[in-house]
Coordinates of C-alpha atoms in Angstrom, one line a residue:
X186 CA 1.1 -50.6 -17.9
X187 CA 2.7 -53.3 -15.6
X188 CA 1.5 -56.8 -16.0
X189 CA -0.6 -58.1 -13.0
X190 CA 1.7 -60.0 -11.4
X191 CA 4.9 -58.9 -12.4
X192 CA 7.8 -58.0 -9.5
X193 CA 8.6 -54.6 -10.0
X194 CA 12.3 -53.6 -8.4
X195 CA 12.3 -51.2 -5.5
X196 CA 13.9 -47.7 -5.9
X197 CA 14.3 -44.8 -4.3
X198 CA 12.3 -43.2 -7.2
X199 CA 9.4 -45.2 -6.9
X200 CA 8.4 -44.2 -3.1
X201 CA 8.6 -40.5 -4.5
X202 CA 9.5 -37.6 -2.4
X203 CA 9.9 -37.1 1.0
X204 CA 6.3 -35.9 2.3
X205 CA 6.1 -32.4 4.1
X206 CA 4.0 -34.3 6.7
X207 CA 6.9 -36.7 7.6
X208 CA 9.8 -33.8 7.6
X209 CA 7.2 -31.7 10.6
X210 CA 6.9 -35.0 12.1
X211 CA 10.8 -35.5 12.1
X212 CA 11.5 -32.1 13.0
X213 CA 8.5 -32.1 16.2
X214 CA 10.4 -35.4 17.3
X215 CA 13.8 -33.7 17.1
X216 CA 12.5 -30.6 19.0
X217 CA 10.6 -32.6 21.4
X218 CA 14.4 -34.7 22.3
X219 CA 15.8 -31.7 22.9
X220 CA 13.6 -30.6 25.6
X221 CA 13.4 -34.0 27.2
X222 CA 17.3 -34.4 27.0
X223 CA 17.4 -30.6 28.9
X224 CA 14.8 -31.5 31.4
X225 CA 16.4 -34.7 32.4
X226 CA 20.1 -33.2 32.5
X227 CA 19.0 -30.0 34.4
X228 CA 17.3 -32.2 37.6
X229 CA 20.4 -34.8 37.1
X230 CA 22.7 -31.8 37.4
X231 CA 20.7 -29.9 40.6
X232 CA 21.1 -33.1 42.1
X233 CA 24.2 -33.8 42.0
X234 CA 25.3 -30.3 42.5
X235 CA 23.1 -30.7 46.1
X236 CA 24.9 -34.2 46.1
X237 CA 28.4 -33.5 45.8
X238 CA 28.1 -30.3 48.6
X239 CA 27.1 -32.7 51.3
X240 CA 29.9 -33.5 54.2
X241 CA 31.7 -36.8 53.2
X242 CA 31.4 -35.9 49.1
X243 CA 33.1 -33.3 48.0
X244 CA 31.8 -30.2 49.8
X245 CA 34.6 -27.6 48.5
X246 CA 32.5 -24.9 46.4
X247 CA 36.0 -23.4 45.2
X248 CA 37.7 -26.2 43.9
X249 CA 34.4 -27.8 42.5
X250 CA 33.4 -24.9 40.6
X251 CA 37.0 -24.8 39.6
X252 CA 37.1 -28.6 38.0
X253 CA 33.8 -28.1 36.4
X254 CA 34.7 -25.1 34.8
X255 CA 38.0 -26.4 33.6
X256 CA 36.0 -29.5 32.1
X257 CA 33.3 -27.5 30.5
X258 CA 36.2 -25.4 29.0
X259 CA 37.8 -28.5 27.7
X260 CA 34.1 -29.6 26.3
X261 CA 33.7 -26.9 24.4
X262 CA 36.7 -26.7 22.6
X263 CA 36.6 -30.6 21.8
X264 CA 33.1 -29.8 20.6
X265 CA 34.2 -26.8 18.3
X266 CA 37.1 -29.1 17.0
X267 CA 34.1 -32.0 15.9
X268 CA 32.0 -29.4 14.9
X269 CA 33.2 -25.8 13.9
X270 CA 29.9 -25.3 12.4
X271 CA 28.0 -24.9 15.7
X272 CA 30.2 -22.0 16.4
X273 CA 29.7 -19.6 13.7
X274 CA 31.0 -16.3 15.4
X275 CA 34.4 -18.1 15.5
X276 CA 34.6 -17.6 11.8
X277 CA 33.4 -14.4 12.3
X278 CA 36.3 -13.3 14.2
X279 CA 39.0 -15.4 12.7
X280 CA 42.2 -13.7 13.1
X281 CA 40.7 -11.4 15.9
X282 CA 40.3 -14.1 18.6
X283 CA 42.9 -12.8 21.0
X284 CA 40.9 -9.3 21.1
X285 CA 37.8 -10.7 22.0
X286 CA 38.7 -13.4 24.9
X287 CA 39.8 -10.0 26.2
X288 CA 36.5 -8.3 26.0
X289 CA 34.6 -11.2 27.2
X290 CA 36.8 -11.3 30.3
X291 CA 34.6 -8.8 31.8
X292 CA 31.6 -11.9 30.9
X293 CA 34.2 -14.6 32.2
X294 CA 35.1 -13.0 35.6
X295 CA 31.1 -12.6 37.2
X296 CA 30.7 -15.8 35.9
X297 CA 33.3 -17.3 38.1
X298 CA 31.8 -15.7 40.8
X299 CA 28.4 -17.1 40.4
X300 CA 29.7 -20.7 39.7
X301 CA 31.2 -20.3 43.3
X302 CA 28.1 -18.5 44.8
X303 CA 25.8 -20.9 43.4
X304 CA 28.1 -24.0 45.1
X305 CA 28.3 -22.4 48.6
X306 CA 24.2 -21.7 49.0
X307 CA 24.1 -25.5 47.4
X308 CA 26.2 -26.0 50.5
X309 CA 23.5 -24.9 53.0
X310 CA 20.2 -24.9 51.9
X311 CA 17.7 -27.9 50.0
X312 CA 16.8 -27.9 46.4
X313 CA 13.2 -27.0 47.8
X314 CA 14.6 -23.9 49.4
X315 CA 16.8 -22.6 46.4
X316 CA 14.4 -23.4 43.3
X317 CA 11.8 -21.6 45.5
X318 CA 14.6 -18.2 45.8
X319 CA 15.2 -19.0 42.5
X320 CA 12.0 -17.7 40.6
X321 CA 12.9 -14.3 42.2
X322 CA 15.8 -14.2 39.9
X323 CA 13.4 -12.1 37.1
X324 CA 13.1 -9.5 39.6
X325 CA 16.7 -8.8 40.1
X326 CA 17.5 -8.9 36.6
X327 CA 14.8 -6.7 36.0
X328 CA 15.9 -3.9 38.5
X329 CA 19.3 -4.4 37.7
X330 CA 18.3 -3.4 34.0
X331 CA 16.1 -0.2 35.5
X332 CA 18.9 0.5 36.8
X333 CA 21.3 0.4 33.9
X334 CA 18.6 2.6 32.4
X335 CA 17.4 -0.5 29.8
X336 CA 13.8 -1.3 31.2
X337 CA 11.3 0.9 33.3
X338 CA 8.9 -0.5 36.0
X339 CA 5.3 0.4 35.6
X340 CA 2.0 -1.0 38.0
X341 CA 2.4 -4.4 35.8
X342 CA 5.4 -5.3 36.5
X343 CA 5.2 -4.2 40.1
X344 CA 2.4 -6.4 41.1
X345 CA 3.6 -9.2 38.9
X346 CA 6.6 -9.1 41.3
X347 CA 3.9 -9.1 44.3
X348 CA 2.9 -12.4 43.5
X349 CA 6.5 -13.6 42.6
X350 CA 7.4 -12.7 46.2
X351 CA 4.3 -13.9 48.0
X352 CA 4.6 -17.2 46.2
X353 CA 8.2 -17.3 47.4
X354 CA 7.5 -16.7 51.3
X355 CA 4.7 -19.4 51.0
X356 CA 7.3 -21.9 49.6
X357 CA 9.8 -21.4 52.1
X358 CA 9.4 -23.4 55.9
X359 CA 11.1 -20.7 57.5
X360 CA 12.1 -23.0 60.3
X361 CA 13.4 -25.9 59.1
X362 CA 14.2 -24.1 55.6
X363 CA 16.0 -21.0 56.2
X364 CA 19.5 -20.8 56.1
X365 CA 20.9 -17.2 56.5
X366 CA 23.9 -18.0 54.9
X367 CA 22.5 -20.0 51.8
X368 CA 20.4 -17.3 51.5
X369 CA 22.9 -14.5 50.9
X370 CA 25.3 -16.8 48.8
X371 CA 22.3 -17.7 46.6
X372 CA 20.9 -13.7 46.2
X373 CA 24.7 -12.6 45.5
X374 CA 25.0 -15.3 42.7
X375 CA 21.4 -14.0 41.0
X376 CA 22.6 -10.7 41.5
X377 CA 25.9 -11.3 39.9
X378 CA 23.9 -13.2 37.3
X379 CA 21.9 -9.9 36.3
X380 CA 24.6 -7.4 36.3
X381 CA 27.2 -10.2 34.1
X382 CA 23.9 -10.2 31.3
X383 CA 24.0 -6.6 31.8
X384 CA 27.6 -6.6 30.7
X385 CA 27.4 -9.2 28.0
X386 CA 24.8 -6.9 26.3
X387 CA 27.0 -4.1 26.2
X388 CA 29.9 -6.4 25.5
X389 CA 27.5 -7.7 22.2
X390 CA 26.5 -4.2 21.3
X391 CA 29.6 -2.9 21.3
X392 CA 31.5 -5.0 18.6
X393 CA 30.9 -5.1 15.1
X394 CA 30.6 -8.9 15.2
X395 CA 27.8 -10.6 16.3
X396 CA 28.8 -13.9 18.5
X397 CA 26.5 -16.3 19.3
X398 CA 25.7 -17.9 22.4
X399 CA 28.0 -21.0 22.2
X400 CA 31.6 -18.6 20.7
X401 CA 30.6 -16.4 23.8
X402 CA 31.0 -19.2 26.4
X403 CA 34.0 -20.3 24.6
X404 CA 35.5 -16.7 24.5
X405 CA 34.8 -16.3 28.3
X406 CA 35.9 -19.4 29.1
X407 CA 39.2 -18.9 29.6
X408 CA 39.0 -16.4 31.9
X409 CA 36.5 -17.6 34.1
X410 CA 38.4 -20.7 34.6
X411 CA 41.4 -18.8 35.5
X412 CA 40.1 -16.9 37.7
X413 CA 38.6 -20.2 39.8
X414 CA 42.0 -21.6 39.4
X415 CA 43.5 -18.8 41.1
X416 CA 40.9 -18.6 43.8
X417 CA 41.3 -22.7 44.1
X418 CA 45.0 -22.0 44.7
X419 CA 44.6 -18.8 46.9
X420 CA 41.5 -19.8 49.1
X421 CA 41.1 -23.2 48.5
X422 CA 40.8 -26.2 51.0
X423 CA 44.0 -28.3 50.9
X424 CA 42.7 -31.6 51.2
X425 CA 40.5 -31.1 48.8
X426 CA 43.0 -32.5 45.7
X427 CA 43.2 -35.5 47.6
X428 CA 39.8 -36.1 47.8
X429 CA 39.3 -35.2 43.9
X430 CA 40.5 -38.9 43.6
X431 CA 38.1 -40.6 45.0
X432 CA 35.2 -37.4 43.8
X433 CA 36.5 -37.0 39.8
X434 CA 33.6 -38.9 38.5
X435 CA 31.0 -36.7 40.0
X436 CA 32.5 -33.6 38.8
X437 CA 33.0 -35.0 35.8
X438 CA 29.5 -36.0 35.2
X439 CA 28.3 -32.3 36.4
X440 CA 30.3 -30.6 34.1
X441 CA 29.1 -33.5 31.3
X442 CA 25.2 -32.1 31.9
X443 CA 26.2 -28.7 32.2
X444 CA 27.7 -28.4 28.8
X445 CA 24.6 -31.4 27.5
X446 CA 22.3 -28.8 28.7
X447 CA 24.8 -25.4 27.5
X448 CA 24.6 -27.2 23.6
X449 CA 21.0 -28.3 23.7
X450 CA 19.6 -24.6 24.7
X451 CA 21.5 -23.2 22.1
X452 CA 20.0 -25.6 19.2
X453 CA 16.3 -25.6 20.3
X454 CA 16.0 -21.4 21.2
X455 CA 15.9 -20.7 17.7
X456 CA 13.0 -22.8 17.0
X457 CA 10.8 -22.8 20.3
X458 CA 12.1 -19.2 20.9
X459 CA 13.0 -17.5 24.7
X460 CA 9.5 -18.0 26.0
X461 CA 9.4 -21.9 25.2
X462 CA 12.8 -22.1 26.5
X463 CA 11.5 -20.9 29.4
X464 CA 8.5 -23.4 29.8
X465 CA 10.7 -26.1 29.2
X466 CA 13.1 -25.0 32.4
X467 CA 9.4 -24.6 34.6
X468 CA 8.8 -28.2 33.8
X469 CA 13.1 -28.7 34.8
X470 CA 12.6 -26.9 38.4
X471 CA 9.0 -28.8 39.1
X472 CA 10.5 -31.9 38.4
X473 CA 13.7 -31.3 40.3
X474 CA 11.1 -30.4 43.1
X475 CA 9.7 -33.5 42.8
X476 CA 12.5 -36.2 42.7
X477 CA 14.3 -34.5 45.6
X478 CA 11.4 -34.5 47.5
X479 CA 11.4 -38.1 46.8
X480 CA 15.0 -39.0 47.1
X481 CA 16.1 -36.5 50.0
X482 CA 13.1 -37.4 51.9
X483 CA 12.4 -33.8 52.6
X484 CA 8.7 -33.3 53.7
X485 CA 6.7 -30.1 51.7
X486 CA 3.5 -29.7 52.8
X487 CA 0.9 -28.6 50.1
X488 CA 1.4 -24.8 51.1
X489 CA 4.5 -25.2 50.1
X490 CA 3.6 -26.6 47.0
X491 CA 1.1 -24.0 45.6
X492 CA 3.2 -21.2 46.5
X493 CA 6.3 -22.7 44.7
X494 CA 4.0 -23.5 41.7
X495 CA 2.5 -19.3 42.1
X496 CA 6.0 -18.1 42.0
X497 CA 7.1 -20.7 38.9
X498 CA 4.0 -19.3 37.1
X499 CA 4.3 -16.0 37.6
X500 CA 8.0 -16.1 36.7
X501 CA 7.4 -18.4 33.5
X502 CA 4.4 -15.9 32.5
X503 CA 7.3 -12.6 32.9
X504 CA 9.2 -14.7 30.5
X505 CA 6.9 -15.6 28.0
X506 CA 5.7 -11.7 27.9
X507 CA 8.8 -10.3 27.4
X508 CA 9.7 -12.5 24.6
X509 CA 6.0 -12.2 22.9
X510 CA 4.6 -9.2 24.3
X511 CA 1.0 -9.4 21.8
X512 CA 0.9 -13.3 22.2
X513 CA -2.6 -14.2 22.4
X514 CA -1.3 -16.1 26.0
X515 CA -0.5 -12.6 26.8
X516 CA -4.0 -11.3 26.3
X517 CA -5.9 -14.3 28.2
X518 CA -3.3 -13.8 31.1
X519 CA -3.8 -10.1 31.3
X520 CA -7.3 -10.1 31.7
X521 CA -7.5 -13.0 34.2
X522 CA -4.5 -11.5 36.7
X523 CA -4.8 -7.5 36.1
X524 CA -8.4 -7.1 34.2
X525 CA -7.4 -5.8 31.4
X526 CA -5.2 -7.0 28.2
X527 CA -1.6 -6.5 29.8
X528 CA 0.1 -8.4 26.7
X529 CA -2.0 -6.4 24.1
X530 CA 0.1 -5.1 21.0
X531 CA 1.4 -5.7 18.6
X532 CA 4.6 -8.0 18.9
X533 CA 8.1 -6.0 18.8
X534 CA 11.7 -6.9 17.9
X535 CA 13.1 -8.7 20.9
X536 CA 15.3 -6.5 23.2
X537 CA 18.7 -9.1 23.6
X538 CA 18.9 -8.5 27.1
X539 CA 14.9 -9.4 27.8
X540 CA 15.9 -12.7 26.2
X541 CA 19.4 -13.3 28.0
X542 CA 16.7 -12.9 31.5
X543 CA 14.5 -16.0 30.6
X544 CA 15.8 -18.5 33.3
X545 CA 18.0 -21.0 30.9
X546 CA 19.8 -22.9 33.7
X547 CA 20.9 -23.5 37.7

């Protein structure tokens, strides 16, 4: 026994082991940066997309989508240089590389389409207007998929899409709002969006190797930024390089959040799962709502605001059912929208393409 009084030396020894308490607390923290980090980078990035497309900026969709694609590309392989161990399919397939940028070419080329879709309805419509559209985007993934013979639509579904809809057209000021031409750019980019998840399941199922989500961007990269080049060069606007002088830092910045938000999404789905994912990017579009309500100085009457939240909510609830279809949430939900327990069951092995449809990003 130590003498009262005596000056015992500090070790590591003597403060023992790490409790399990402090690790959850440490690892609850970490989870919780994550999703902060991804909420502020997604409204940062919808902003400044919306920013940059305004007359006097840089309002060229080609060229922009272009730039950010080539700096994403250059991102990502500077972040697989630091830290090879985030990309584990690119082990998988050392030696084999060359064969599968090919087969995700058929991944990189709809991507390059949405990129420049996505630009041109940022062009002519308000956040307001194309977060509201947006929560449609579960519907035409999911007929795209009945289509492809991968889901079927029962009364559930159907009516689930009812309020989806409804919530939409109570969102939307159809006379200040509407914008014909925003509208069709932004429904051809969430069409696009479905049938490219479409094809990056069959892409996934049909190799031997399974790549995850960051070796798949890098493998379609490539193409996809290729194939904005070319359109840049072919269809592009020709003053538009000189005003990438004076622009550079805002695209640069965009594609900085857009690969923040790429890496972070990929670290925390495999601990909150698809359905918290999917949470997290309802609180991203209500706050992006929000602060461009405040910034742009666009009025939204309350309306406007409940039917925005009814269409997040219903989308957000599609999400979190698909990922845990016998979730308790699932139950509770059932009963209170249909009467009866619409997420009963017991909970299945995830179909990858119902989690590639929870919303991850603009």
């Amino acid at each position: 026994m130590t003498p009262i009084g005596t000056i015992v030396p500090w070790t590591e020894d003597a403060l023992g082991p790490p409790r399990a308490d402090d690790e959850d607390l440490s690892a609850a923290m970490y989870v919780w940066l994550l999703c902060f980090g991804y909420i502020v980078a997604g409204v940062g990035l919808i902003l400044l997309r919306s920013f940059m497309m305004q007359p006097g900026q840089f309002p060229y969709p080609m060229e922009a989508a272009a730039i950010h694609m080539a700096f994403f590309s250059l991102f990502s392989a500077a972040f697989y240089w630091w830290r090879p161990s985030t990309f584990p399919g690119m082990a998988l397939i050392a030696g084999r590389r060359g064969e599968f940028v090919k087969r995700y070419a058929l991944v990189g080329i709809p991507g390059a389409l949405v990129l420049y879709f996505s630009h041109q309805a940022l062009k002519h419509c308000s956040v307001f207007f194309l977060l509201s559209v947006k929560q449609t985007r579960i519907i035409s993934m999911f007929l795209t998929s009945c289509l492809a013979g991968l889901q079927v639509l029962d009364g559930r579904r159907l009516s689930l899409f009812v309020v989806i809809i409804t919530g939409c057209i109570l969102a939307i000021d159809w006379e200040t709002d509407l914008s014909f031409v925003g509208l069709v750019f932004q429904l051809s980019a969430q069409h696009i969006e479905s049938s490219r998840a479409i094809v990056g399941e069959m892409v996934a199922a049909s190799s031997d190797v399974k790549v995850d989500s960051l070796s798949a961007t890098v493998l379609s990269a490539p193409t996809c930024c290729c194939a904005l080049l070319l359109g840049s060069i072919s269809l592009g606007n020709p003053t538009a390089p000189f005003v990438v002088l004076t622009s550079w830092p805002y695209l640069f910045a965009s594609a900085s959040l857009a690969f923040a938000m790429h890496v972070m999404v990929a670290e925390v789905t495999p601990i909150i799962s698809a359905a918290g994912v999917a949470y997290t990017c309802a609180i991203r579009d209500v706050m992006a709502v929000m602060v461009a309500s405040a910034v742009c100085g666009n009025e939204v009457t309350w309306i406007q605001y409940m039917g925005f939240l009814l269409a997040l909510a219903s989308a957000s609830y599609w999400s979190c059912m698909e990922a845990h279809p016998g979730s308790a949430a699932g139950r509770t939900m059932g009963n209170v929208l249909w009467g009866s327990s619409a997420g009963a069951g017991t909970q299945t092995e995830q179909n990858p393409f119902e989690v590639t449809c929870m919303p991850r990003g603009w």
